[in-house]
PDB file of C-alpha atoms and ligand atoms in Angstrom:
ATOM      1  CA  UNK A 994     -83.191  17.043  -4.175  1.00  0.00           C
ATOM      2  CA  UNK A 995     -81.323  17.300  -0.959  1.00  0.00           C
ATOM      3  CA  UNK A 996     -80.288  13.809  -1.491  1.00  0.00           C
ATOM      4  CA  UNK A 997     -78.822  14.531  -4.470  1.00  0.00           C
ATOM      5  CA  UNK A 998     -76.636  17.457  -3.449  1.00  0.00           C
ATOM      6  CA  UNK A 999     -75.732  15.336  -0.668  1.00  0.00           C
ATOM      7  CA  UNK A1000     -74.528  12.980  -3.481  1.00  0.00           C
ATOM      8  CA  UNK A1001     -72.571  15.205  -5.260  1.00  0.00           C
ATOM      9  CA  UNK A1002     -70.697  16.481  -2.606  1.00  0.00           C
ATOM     10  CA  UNK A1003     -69.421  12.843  -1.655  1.00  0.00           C
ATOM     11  CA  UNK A1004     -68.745  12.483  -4.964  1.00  0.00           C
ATOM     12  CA  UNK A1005     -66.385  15.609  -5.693  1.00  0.00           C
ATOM     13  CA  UNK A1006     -64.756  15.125  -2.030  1.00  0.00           C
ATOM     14  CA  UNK A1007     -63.536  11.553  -2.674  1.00  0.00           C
ATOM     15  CA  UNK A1008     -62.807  12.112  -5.868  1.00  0.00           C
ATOM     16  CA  UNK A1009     -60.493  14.726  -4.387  1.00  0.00           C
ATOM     17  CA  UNK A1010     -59.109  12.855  -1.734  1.00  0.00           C
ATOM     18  CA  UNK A1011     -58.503   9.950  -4.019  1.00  0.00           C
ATOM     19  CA  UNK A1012     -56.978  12.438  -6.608  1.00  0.00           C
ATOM     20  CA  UNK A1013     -54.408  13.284  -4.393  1.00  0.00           C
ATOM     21  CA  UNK A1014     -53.256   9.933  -3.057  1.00  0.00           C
ATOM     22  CA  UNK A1015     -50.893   8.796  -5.256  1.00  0.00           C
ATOM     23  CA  UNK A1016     -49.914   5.274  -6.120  1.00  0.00           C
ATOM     24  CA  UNK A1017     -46.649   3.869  -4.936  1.00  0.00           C
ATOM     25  CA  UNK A1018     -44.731   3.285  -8.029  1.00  0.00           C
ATOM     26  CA  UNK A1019     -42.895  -0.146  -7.437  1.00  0.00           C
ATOM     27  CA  UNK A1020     -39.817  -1.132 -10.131  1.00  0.00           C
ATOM     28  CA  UNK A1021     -38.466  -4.205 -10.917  1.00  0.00           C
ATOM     29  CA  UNK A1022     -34.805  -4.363 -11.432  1.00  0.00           C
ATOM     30  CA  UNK A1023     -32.166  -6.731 -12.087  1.00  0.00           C
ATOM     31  CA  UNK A1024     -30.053  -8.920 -14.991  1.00  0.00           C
ATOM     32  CA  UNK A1025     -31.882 -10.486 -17.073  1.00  0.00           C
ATOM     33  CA  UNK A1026     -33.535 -14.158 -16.294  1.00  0.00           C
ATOM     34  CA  UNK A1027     -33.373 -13.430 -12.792  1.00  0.00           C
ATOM     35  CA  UNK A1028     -37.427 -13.691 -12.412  1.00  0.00           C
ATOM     36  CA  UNK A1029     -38.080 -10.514 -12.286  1.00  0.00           C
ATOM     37  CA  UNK A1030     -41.403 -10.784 -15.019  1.00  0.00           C
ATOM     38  CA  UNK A1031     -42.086 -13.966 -13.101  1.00  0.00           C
ATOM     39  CA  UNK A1032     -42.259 -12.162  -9.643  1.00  0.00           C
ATOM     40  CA  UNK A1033     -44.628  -9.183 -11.105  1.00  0.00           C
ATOM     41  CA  UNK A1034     -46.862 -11.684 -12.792  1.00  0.00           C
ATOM     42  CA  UNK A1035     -47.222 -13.659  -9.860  1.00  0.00           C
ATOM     43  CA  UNK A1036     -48.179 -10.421  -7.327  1.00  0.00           C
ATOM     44  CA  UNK A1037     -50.143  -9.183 -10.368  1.00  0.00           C
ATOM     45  CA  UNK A1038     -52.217 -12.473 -11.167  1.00  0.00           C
ATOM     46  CA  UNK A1039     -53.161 -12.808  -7.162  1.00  0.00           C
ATOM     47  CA  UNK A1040     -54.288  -8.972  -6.992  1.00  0.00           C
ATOM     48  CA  UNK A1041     -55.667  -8.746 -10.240  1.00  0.00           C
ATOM     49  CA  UNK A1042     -56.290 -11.401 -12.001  1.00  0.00           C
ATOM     50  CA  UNK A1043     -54.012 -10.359 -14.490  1.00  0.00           C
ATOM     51  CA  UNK A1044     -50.138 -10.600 -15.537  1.00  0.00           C
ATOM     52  CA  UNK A1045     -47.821  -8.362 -16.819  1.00  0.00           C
ATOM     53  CA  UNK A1046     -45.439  -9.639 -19.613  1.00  0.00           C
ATOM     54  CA  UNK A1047     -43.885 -13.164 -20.786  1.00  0.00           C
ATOM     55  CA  UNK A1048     -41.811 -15.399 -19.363  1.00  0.00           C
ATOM     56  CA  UNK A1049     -38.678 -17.204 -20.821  1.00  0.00           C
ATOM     57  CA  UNK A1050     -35.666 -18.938 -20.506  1.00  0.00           C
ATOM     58  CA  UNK A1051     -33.949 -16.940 -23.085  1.00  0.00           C
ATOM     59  CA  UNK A1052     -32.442 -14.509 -22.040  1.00  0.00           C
ATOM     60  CA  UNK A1053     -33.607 -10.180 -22.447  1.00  0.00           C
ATOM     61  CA  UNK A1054     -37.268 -11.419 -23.146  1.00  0.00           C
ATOM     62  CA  UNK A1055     -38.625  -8.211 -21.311  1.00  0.00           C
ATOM     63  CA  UNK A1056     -37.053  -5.319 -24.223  1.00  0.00           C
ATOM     64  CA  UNK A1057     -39.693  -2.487 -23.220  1.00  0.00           C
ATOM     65  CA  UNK A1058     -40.760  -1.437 -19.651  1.00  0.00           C
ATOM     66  CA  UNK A1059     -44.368  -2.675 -19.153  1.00  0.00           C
ATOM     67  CA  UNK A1060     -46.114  -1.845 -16.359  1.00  0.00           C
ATOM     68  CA  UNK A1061     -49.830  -2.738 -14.175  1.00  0.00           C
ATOM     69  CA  UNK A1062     -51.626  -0.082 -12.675  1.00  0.00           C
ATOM     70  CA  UNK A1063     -53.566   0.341  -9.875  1.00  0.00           C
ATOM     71  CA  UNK A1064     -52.679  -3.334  -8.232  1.00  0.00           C
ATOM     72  CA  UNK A1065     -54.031  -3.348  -4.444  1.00  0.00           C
ATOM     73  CA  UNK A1066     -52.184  -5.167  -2.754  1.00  0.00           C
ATOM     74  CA  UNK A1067     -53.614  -6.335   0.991  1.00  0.00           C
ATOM     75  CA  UNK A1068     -51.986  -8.441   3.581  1.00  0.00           C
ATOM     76  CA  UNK A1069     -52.651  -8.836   7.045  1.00  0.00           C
ATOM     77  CA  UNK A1070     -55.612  -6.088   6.562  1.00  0.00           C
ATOM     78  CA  UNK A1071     -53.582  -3.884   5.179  1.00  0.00           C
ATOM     79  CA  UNK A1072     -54.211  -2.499   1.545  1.00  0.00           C
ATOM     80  CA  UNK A1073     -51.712  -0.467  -0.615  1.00  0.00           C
ATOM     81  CA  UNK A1074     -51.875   0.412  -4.407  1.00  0.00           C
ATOM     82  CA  UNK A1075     -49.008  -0.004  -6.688  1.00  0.00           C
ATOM     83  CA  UNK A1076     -47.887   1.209 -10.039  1.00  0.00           C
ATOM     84  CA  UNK A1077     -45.616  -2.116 -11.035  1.00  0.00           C
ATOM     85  CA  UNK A1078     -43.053  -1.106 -13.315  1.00  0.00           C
ATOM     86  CA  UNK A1079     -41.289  -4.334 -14.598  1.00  0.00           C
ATOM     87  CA  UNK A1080     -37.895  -3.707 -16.570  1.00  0.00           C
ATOM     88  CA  UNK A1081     -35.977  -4.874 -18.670  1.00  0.00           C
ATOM     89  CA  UNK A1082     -32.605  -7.121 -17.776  1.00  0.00           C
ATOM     90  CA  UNK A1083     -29.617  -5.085 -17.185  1.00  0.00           C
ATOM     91  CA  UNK A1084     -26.603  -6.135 -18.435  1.00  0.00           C
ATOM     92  CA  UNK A1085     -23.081  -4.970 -19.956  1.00  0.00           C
ATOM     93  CA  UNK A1086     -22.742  -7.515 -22.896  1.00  0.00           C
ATOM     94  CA  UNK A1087     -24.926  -7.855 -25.407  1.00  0.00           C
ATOM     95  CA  UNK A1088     -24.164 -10.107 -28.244  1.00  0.00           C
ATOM     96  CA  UNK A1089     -26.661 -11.674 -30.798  1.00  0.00           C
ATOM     97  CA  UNK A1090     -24.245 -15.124 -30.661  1.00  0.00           C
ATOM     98  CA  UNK A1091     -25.618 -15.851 -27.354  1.00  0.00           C
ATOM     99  CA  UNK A1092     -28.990 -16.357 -28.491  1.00  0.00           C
ATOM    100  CA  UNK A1093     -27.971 -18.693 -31.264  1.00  0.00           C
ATOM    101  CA  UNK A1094     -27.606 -21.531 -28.624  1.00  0.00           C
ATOM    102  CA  UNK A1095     -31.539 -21.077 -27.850  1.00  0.00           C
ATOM    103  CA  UNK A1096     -32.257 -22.111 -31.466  1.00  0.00           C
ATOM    104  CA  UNK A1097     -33.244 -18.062 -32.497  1.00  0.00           C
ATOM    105  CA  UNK A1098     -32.503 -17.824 -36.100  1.00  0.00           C
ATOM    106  CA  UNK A1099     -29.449 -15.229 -37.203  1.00  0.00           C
ATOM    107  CA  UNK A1100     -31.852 -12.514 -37.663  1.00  0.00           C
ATOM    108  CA  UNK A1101     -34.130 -12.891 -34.707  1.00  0.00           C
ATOM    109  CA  UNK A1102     -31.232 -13.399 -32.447  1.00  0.00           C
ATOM    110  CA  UNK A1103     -29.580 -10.020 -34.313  1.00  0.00           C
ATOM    111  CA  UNK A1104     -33.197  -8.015 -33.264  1.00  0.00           C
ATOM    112  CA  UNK A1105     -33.409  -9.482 -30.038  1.00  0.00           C
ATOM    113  CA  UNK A1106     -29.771  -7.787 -29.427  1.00  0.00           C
ATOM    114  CA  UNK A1107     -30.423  -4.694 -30.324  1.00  0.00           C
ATOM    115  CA  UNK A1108     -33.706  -4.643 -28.944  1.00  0.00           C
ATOM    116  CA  UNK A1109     -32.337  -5.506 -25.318  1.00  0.00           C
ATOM    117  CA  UNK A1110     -29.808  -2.885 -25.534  1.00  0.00           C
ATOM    118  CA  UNK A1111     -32.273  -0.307 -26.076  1.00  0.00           C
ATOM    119  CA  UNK A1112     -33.990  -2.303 -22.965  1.00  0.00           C
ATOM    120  CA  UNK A1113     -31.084  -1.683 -20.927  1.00  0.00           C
ATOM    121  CA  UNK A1114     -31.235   2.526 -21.681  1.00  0.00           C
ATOM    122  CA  UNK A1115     -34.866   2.376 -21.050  1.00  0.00           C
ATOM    123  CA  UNK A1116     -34.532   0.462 -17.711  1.00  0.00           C
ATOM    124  CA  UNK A1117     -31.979   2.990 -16.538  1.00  0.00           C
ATOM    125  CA  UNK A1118     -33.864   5.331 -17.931  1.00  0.00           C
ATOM    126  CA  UNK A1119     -36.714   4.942 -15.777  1.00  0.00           C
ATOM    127  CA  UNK A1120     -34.906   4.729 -12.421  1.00  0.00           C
ATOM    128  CA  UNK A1121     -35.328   8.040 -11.563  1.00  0.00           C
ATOM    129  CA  UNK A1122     -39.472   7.832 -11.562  1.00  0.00           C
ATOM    130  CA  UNK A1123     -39.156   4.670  -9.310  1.00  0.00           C
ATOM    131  CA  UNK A1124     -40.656   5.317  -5.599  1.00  0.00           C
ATOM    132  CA  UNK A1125     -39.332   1.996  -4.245  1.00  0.00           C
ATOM    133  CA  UNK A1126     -37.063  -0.972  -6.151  1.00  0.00           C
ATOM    134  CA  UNK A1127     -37.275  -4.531  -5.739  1.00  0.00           C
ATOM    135  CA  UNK A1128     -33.778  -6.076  -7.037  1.00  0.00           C
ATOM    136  CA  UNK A1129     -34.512  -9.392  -7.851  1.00  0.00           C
ATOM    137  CA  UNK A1130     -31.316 -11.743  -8.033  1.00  0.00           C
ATOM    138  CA  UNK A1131     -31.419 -15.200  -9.113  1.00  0.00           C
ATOM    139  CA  UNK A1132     -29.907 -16.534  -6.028  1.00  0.00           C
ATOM    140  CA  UNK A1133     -28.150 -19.867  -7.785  1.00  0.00           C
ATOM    141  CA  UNK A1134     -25.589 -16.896  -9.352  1.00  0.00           C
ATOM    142  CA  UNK A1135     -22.425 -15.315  -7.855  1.00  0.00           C
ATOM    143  CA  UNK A1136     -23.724 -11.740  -6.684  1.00  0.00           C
ATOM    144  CA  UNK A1137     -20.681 -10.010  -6.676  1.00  0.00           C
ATOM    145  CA  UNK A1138     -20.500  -8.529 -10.137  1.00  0.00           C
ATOM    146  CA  UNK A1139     -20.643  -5.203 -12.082  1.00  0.00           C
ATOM    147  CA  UNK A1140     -24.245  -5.217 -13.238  1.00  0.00           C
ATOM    148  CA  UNK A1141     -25.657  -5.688  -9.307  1.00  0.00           C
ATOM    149  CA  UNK A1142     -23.111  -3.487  -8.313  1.00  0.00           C
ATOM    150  CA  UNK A1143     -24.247  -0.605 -11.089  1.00  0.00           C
ATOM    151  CA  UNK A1144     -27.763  -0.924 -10.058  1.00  0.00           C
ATOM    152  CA  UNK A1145     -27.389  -0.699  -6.180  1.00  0.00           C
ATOM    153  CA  UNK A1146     -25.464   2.060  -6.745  1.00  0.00           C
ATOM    154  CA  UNK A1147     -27.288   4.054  -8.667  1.00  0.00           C
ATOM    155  CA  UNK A1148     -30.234   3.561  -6.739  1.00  0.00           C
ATOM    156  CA  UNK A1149     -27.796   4.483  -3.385  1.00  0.00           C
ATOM    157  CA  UNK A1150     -27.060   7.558  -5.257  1.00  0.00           C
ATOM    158  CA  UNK A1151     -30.679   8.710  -6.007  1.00  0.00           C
ATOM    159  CA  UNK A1152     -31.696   7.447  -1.827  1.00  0.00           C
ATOM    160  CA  UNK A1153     -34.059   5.283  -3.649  1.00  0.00           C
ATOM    161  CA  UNK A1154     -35.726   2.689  -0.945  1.00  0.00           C
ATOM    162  CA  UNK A1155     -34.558  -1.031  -2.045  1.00  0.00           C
ATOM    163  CA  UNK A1156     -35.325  -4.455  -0.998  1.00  0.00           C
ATOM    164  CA  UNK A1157     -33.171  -7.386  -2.877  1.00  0.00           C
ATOM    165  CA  UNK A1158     -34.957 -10.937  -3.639  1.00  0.00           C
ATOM    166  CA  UNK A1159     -32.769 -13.966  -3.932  1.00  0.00           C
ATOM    167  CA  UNK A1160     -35.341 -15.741  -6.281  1.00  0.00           C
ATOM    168  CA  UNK A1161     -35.200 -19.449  -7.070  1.00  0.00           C
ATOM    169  CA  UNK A1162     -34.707 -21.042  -3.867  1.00  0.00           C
ATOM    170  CA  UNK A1163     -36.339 -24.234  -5.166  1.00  0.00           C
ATOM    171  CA  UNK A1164     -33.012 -24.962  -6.646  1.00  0.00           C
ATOM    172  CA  UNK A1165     -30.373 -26.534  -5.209  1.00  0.00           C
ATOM    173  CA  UNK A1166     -27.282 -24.232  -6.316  1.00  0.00           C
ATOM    174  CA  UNK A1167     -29.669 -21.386  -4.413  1.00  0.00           C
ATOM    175  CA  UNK A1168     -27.183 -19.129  -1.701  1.00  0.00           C
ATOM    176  CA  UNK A1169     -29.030 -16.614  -0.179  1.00  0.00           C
ATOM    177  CA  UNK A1170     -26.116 -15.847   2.610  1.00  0.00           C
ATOM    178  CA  UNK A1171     -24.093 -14.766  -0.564  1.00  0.00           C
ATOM    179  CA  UNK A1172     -26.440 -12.288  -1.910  1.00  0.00           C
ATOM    180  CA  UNK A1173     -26.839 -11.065   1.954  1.00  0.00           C
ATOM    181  CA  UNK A1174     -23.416 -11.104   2.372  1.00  0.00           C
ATOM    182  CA  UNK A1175     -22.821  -9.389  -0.960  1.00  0.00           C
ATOM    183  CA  UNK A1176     -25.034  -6.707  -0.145  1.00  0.00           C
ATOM    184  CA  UNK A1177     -25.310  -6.289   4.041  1.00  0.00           C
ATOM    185  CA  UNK A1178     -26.803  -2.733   3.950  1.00  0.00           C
ATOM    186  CA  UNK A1179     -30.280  -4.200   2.290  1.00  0.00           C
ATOM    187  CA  UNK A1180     -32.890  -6.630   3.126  1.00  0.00           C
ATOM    188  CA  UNK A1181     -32.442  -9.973   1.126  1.00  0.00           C
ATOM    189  CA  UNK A1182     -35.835 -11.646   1.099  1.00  0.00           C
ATOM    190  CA  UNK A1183     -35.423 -15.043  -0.325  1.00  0.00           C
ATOM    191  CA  UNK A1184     -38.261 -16.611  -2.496  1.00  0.00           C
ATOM    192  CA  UNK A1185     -39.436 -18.529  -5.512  1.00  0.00           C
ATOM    193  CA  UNK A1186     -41.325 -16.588  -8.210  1.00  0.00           C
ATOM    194  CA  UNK A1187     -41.917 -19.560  -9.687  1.00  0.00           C
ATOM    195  CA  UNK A1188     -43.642 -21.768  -7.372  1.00  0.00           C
ATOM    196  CA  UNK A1189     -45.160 -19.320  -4.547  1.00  0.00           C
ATOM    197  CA  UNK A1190     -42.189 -19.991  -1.613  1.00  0.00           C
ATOM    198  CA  UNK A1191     -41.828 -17.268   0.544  1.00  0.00           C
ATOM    199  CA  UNK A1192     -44.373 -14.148  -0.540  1.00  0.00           C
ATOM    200  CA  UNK A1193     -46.018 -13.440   2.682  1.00  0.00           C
ATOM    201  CA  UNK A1194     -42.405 -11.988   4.049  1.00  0.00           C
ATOM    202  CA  UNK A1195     -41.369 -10.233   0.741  1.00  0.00           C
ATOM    203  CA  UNK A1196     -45.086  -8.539   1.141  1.00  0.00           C
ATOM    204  CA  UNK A1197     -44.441  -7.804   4.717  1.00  0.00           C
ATOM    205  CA  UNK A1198     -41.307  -6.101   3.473  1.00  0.00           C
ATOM    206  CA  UNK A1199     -42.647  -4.261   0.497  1.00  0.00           C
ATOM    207  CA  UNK A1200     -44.984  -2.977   2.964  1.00  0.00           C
ATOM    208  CA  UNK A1201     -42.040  -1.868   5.339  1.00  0.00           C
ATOM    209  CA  UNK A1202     -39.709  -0.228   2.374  1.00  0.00           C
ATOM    210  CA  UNK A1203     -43.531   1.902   1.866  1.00  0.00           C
ATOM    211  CA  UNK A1204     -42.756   3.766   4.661  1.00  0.00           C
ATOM    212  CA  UNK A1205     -39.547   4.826   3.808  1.00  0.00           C
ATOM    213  CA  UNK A1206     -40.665   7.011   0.745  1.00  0.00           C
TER     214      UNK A1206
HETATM  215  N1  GTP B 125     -36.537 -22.660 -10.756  1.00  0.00           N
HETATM  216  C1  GTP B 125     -36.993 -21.408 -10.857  1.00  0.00           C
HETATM  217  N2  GTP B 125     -37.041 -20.802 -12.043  1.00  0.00           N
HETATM  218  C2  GTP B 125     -37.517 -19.521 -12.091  1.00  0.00           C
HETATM  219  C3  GTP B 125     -37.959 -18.839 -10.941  1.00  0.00           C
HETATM  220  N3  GTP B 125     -38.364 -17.603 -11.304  1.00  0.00           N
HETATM  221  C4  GTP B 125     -38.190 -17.519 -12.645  1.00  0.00           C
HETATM  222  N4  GTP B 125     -37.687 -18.680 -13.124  1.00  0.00           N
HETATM  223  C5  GTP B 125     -37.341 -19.009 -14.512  1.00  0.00           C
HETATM  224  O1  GTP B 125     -36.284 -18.155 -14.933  1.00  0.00           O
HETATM  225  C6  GTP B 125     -36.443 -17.797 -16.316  1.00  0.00           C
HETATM  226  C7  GTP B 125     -36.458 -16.303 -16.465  1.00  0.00           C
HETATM  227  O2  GTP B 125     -37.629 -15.778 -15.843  1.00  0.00           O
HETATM  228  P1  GTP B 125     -38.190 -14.331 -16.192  1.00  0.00           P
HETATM  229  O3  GTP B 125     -39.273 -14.031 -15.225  1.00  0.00           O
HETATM  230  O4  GTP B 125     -38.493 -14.207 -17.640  1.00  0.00           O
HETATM  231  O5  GTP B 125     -36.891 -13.446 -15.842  1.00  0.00           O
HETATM  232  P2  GTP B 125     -36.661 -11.873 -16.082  1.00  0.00           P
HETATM  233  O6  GTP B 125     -35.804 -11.402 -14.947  1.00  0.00           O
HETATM  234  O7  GTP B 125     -37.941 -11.174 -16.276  1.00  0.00           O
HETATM  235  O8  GTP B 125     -35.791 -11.890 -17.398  1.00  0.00           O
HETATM  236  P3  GTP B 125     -35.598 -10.738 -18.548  1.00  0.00           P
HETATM  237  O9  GTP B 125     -36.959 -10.318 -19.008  1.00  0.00           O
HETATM  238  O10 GTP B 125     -34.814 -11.432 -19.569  1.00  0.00           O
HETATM  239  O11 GTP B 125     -34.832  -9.635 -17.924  1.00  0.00           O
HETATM  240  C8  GTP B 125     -37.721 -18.499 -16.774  1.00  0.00           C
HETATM  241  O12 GTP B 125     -37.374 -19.721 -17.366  1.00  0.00           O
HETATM  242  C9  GTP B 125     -38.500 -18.722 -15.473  1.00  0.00           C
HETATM  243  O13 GTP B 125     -39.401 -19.807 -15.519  1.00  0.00           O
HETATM  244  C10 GTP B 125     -37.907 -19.513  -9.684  1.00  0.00           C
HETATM  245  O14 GTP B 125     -38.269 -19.019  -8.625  1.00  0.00           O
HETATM  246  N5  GTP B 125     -37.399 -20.802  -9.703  1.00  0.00           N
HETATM  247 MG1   MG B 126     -38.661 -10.069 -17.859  1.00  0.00          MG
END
């Protein structure tokens, strides 16, 4: 009997406690086929087990915000949980005639278009529930455009913590000192989603940005 009330009251306190801590919600941003699905799958599949979305080399293939819950992430014996909000590819021109080169038929390649520019309202959309933002660049690409600028500015505007990935430095083209240089008021983390290079820092610096909520 005594037992048992001595159950119950662990049970309702750390069901409190654990009520109350909320989990850090964690967006990825960015233009489309940067590597932004590939990044959250990759965290996601070593925490979980799981991944998050597909993967392509068409452009826009993430059209709907999709998100894991509840991913602990531990490193160096420290544990964190995450909401991981992947979005959809920002960008300022849409049109269905750049799909046609990937083979899409008239029609698919018409949906896809209007699908990704409802993508790009959601994504924006959702920028204001974000806790911290991972802007994930595909380093082999000239920074310095409107789209990067748009997003780091918005999320300047709303004091938003950020941390900026120059993904696919595997390649050869790959230039982190111009994302850096780009952007010099962020941390640029260089990595490959693809093939692993590189996570143990951008953890160590998701882990930093954390603290900045
Ligand atoms: N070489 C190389 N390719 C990568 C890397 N990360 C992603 N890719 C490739 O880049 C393409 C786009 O990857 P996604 O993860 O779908 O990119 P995304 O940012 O989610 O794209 P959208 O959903 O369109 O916004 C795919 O062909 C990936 O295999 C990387 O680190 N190195
Ligand atoms: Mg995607």
């Amino acid at each position: 009997m005594v037992l048992k009330i001595f159950k119950n009251f662990l049970k309702r306190t750390f069901s409190h406690i654990f009520k109350n801590k909320k989990d850090i919600k964690l967006g990825f941003y960015g233009p489309p086929n940067a590597g932004k699905t590939s990044l959250a799958n990759r965290i996601c599949k070593d925490f979980t087990g799981e991944e998050i979305g597909n993967v392509s080399k068409i452009p826009h293939e993430t059209r709907t915000v999709q998100f894991k819950e509840k991913v602990k992430i531990s490193y160096k014996g420290k544990t964190m949980i995450f909401k991981m909000i992947d979005t959809p590819g920002i960008s300022t021109k849409i049109d269905y005639e750049d799909f046609l080169k990937y083979n899409l038929k008239k029609n698919v390649a018409k949906i896809r278009a209007k699908e990704a520019t409802q993508g790009v309202i959601e994504s924006i959309k959702w920028l204001d529930d974000m806790d911290i933002v991972v802007i994930v660049l595909d380093s082999t690409e000239n920074p310095y455009n409107q789209v990067n600028i748009t997003i780091i500015g918005n999320l300047a505007a709303r004091k938003i913590p950020v941390l900026i990935v120059a993904n696919k430095i595997d390649l050869k083209k790959s230039n982190i000192k111009k994302i850096e240089s780009a952007f010099p008021e962020y941390d640029t983390i260089g990595i490959s989603a693809k093939y692993g290079n590189n996570l143990e820092e951008f953890y160590e610096s998701i882990f930093k940005l954390s603290k900045k909520i």
